[in-house]
Tab-separated table of C-alpha atoms in Angstrom:
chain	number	residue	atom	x	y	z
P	1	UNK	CA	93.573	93.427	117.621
P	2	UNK	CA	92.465	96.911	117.453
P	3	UNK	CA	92.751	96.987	113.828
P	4	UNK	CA	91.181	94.236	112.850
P	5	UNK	CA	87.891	94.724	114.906
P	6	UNK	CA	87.778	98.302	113.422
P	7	UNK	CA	88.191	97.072	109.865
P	8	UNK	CA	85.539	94.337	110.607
P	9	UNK	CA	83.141	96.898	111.735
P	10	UNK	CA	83.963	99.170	108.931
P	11	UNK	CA	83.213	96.306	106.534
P	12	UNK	CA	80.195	95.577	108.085
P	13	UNK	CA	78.542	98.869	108.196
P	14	UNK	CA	79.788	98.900	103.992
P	15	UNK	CA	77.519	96.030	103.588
P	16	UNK	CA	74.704	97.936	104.618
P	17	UNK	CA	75.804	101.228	102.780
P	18	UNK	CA	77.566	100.589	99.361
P	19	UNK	CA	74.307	101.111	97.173
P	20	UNK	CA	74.065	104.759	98.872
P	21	UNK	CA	77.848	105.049	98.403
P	22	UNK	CA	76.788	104.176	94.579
P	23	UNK	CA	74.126	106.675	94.341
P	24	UNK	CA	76.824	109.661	95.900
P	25	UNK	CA	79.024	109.291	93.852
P	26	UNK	CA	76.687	109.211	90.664
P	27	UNK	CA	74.880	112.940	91.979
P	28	UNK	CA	78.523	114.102	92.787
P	29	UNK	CA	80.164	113.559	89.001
P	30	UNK	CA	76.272	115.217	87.757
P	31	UNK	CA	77.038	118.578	85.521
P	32	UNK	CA	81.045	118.141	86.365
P	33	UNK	CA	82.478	121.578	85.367
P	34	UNK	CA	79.235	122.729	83.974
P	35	UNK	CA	77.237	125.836	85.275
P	36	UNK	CA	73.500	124.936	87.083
P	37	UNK	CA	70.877	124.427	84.651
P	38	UNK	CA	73.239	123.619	81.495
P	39	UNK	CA	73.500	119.702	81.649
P	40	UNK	CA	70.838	116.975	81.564
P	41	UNK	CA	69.863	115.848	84.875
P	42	UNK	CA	69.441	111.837	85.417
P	43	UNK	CA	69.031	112.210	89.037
P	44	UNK	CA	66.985	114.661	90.462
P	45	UNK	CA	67.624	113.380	94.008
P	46	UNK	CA	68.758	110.731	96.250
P	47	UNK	CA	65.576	108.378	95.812
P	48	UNK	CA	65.335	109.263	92.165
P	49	UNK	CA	68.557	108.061	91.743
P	50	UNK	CA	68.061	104.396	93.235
P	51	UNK	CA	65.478	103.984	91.116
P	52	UNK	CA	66.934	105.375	87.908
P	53	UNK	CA	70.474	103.302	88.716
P	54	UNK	CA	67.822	99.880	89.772
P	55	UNK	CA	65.847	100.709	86.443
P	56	UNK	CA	68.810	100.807	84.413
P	57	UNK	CA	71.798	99.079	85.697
P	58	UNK	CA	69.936	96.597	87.490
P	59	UNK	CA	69.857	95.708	90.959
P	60	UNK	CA	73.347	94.721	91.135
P	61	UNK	CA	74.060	98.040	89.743
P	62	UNK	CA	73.362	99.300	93.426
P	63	UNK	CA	76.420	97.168	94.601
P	64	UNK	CA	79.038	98.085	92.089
P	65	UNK	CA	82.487	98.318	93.535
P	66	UNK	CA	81.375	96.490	96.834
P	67	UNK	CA	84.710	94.303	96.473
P	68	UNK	CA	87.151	97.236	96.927
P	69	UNK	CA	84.423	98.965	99.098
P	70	UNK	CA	84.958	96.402	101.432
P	71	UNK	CA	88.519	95.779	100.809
P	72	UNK	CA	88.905	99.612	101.414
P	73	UNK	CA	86.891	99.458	104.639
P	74	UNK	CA	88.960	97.078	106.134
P	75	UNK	CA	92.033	98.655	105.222
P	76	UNK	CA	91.673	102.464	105.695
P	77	UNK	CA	89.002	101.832	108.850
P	78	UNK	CA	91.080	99.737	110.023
P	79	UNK	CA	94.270	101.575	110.245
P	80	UNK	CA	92.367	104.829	111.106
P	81	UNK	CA	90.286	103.680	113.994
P	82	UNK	CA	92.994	101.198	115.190
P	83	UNK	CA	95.334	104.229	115.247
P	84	UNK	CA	92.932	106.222	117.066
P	85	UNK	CA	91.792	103.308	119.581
P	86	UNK	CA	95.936	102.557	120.548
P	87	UNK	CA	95.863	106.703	120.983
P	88	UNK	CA	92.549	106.888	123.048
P	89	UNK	CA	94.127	103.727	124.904
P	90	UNK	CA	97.011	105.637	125.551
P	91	UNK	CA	95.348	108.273	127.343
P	92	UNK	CA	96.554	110.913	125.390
P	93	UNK	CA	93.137	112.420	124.462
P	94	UNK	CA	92.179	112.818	128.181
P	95	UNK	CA	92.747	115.787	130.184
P	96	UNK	CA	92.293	115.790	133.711
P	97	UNK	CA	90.126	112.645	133.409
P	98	UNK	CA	87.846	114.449	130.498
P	99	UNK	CA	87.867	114.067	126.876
P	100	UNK	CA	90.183	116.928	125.545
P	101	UNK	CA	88.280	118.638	122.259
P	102	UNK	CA	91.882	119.360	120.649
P	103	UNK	CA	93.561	116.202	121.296
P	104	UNK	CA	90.968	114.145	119.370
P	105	UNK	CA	90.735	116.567	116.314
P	106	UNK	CA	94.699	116.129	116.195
P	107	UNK	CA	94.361	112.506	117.507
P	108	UNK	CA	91.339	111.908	114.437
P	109	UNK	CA	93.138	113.967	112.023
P	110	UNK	CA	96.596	112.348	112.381
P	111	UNK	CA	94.865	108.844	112.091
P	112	UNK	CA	92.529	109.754	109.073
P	113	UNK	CA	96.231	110.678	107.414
P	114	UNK	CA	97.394	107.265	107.769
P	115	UNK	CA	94.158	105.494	106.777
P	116	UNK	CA	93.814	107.952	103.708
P	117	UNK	CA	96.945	107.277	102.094
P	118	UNK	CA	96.587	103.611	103.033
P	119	UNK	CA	92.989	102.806	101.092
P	120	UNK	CA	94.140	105.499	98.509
P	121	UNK	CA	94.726	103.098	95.555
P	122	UNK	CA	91.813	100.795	96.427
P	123	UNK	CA	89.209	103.974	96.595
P	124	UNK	CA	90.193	104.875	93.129
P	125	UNK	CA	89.290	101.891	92.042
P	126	UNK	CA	85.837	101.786	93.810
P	127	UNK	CA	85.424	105.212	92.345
P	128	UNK	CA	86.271	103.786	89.457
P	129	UNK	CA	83.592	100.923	89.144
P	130	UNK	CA	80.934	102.913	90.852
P	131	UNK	CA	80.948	105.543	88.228
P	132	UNK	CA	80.589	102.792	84.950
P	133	UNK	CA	77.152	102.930	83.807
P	134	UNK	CA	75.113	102.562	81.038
P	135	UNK	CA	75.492	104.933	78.601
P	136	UNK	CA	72.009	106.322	79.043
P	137	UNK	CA	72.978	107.835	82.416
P	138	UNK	CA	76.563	107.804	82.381
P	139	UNK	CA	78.124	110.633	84.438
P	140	UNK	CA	81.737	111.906	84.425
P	141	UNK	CA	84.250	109.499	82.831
P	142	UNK	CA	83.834	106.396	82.031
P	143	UNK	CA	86.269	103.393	82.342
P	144	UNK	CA	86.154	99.767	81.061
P	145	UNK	CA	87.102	98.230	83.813
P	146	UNK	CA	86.265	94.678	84.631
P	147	UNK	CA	86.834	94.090	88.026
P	148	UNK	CA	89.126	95.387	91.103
P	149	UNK	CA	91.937	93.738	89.828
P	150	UNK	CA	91.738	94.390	86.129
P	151	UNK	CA	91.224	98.079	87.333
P	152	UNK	CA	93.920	98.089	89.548
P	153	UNK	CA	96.837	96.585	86.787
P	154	UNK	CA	95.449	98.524	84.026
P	155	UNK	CA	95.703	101.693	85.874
P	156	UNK	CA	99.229	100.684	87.153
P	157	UNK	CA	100.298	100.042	83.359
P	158	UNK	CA	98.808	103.169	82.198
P	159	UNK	CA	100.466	105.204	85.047
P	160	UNK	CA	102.589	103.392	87.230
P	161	UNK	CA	103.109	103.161	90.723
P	162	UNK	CA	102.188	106.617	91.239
P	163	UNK	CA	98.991	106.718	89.011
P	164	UNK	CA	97.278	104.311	91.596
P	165	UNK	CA	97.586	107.413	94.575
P	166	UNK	CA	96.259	109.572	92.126
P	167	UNK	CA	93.765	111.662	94.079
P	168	UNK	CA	95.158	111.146	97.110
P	169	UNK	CA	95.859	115.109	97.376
P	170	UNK	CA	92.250	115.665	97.717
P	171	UNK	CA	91.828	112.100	99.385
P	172	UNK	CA	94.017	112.981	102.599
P	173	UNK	CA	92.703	116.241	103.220
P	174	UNK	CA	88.983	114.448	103.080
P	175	UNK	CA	89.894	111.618	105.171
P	176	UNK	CA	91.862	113.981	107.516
P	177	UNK	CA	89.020	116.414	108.519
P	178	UNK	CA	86.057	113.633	108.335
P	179	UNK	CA	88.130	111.338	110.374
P	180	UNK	CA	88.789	114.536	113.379
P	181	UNK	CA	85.561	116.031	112.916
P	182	UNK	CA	83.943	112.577	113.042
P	183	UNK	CA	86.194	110.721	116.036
P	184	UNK	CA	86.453	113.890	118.004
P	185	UNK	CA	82.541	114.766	117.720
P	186	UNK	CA	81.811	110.816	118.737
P	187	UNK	CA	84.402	110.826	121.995
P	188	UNK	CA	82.537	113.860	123.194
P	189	UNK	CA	79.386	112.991	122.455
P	190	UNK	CA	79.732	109.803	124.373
P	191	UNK	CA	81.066	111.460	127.414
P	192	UNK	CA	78.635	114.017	127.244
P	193	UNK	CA	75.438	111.452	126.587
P	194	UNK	CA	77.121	109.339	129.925
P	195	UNK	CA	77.061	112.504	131.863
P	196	UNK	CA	73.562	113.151	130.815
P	197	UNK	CA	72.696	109.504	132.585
P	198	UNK	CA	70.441	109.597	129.638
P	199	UNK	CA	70.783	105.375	129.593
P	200	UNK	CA	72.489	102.629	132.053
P	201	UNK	CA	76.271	102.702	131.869
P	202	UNK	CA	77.178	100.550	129.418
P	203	UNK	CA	74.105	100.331	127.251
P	204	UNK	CA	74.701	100.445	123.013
P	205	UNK	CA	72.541	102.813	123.036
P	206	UNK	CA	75.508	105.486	124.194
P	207	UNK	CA	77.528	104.369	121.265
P	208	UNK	CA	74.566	104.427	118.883
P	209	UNK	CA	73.387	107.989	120.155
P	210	UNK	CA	76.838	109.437	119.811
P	211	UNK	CA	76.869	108.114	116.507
P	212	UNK	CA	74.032	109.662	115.731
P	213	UNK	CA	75.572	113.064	116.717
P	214	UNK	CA	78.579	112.293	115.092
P	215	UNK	CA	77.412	111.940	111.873
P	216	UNK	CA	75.672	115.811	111.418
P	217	UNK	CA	78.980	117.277	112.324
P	218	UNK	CA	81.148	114.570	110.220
P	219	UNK	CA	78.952	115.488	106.845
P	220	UNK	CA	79.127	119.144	107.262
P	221	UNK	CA	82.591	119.295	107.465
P	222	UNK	CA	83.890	116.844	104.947
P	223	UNK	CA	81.672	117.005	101.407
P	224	UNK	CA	82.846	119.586	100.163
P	225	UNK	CA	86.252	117.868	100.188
P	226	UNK	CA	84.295	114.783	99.228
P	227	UNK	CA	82.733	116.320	95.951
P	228	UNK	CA	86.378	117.351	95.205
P	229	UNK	CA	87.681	114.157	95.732
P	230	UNK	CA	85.508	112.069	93.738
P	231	UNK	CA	85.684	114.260	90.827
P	232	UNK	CA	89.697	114.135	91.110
P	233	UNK	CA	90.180	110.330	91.518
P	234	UNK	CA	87.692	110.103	88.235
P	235	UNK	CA	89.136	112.439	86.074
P	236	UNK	CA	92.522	114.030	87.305
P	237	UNK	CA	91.757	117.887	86.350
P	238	UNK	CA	92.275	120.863	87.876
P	239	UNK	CA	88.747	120.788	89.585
P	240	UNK	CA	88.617	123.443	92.651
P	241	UNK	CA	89.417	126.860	90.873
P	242	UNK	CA	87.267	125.199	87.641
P	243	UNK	CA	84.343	124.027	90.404
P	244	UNK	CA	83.721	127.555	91.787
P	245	UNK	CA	84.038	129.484	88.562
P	246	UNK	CA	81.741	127.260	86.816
P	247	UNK	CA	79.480	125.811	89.950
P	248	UNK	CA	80.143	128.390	92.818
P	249	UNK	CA	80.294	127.572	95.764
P	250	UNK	CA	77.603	125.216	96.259
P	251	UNK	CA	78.920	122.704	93.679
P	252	UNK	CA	80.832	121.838	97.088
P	253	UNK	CA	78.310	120.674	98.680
P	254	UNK	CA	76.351	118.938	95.062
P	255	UNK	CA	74.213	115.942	96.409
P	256	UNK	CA	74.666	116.987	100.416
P	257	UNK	CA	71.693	114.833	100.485
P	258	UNK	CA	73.068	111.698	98.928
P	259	UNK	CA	76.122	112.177	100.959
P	260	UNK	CA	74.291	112.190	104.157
P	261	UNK	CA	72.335	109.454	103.188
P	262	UNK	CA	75.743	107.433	102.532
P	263	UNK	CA	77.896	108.603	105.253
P	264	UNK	CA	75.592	109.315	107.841
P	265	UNK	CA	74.417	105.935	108.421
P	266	UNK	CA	78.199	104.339	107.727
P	267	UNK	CA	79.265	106.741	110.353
P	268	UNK	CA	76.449	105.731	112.885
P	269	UNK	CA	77.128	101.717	112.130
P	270	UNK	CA	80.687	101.830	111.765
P	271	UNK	CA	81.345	103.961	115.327
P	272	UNK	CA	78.928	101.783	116.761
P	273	UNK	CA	79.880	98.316	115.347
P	274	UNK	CA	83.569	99.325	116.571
P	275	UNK	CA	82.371	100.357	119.723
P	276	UNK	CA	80.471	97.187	120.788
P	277	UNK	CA	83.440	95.070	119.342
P	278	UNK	CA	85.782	96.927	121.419
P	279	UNK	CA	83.624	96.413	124.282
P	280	UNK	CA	83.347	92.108	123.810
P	281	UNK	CA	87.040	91.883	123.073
P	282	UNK	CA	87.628	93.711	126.440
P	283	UNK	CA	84.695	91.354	128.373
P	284	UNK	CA	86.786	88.659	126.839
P	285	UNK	CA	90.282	89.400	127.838
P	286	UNK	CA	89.112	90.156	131.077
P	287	UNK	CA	87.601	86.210	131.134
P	288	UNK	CA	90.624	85.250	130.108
P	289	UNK	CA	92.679	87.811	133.140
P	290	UNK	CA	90.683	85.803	135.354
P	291	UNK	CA	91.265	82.504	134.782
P	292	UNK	CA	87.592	81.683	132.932
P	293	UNK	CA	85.872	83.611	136.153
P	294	UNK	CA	83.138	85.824	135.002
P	295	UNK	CA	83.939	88.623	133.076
P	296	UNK	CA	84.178	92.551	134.698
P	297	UNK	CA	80.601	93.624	133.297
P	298	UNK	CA	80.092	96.661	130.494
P	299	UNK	CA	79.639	99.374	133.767
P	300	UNK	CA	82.949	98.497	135.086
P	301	UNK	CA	84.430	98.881	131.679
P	302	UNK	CA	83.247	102.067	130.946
P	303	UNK	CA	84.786	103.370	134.665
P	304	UNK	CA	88.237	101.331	134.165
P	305	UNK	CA	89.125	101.631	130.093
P	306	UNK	CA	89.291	105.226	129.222
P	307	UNK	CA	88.499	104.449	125.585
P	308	UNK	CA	85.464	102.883	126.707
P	309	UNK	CA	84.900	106.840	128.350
P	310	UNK	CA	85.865	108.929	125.757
């Protein structure tokens, strides 16, 4: 069950942050391989961009590649933050009753693994269809595809099994330091915001503040391995040495802002959608436990469950 609520709360925060995703990944493939100052600029920043893509594309041009967004989501989020919630469960990351700062980067990074190579083939895709545009401000290279299926079995008869985890050497390593920076930044946050007595045990707004916190740490540490990972899974070229001879070493962190746009907010609804889930699920079992009694309330859950702690 674990799984699934995490991929339903990964799918539901994707809902709210595809467009964004849409406009990342558009700034990201901007000048690729080409020094500051040589290419033509289409968008000059993250609100530029919506409306240039809106303008041009349409509207629906601000969803594009929702279907293996979501399909992703479910997938990679799922696995990843399942993983991590039968680890936290297990009471592995715990030390001494407190949340232990190197077993959740391991715990994070071993799950992000998992979920990486997982959604590999699907975020290709999605990279894919986010990047077609209309030739006026087309960026990086652009495919034909007609859908998430089409994409997938043309890419498969073009390259084979293998072509569809194309990327995925710049996809795990992205996937692996987001997911420990991100899970281990939000189990310590929490702990440290319930320490702080900052709001009544219990309360969503723990989740959503740690969240919050999460997210600064989570988009500092993985765009630069973002920015090399959508370039790769676009165009498969030799893009790190080529990226900081021709961009240096800010082409790393190219549209920072878009990307905390997009994966700050995903990170605040997805920790917090899986939280809250988590939370139910437990009120209900414990319904259940008791025959249809009333349920143990959210205080006594955060005291018994030490993934509700951590």
């Amino acid at each position: 069950m674990d799984f699934v609520l995490s991929g339903v709360a990964a799918c539901g925060a994707c809902l709210f942050t595809n467009p964004l995703e849409v406009v990342k990944t558009r700034m990201q493939l901007q000048g690729e391989l080409q020094s500051r100052g040589s290419y033509q600029v289409y968008y000059r920043n993250v609100f530029h961009a919506f409306y240039t893509i809106g303008k041009v594309d349409g509207l629906a041009g601000l969803q594009k590649g929702l279907a293996p967004g979501l399909v992703y989501q479910f997938f990679m989020n799922g696995v990843r933050l399942g993983s991590y919630a039968v680890i936290e469960n297990s009471g592995y990351i715990h030390t001494d009753g407190r949340v232990s700062a190197a077993k959740t980067t391991l715990a994070g990074a071993v799950a992000g693994v998992v979920g990486a190579v997982v959604g590999s083939p699907v975020y290709l895709v999605k990279t894919h269809l986010q990047s077609q545009s209309n030739s006026s401000i087309a960026v990086g290279h652009q495919y034909k595809h007609k859908g998430m299926i089409h994409a997938l079995a043309a890419i498969y008869k073009q390259h084979g099994i293998l072509g569809l985890w194309r990327g995925s050497s710049a996809a795990v390593p992205r996937v692996s330091v987001g997911s420990s920076a991100q899970l281990s930044a939000f189990s310590s946050s929490k702990e440290l915001v319930i320490d702080l007595q900052v709001f009544p045990k219990g309360s969503w707004l723990v989740a959503l503040t740690a969240g919050m916190m999460s997210s600064l740490v989570v988009v500092m540490a993985m765009t630069p391995f973002d920015v090399v990972s959508t370039r790769l899974y676009n165009q498969p070229v030799d893009h790190l040495g080529k990226m900081l001879r021709k961009e240096g070493f800010l082409g790393l962190y190219k549209g920072l802002g878009a990307s905390y746009f997009r994966i700050g907010p995903h990170t605040i609804l997805s920790l917090f959608l899986w939280d809250e889930l988590r939370k139910q699920h437990q009120q209900f079992q414990g319904q259940r436990k008791l025959g249809g009694g009333v349920a143990p309330v959210a205080e006594d859950l955060d005291q018994e469950d030490p993934a509700e702690t951590g």
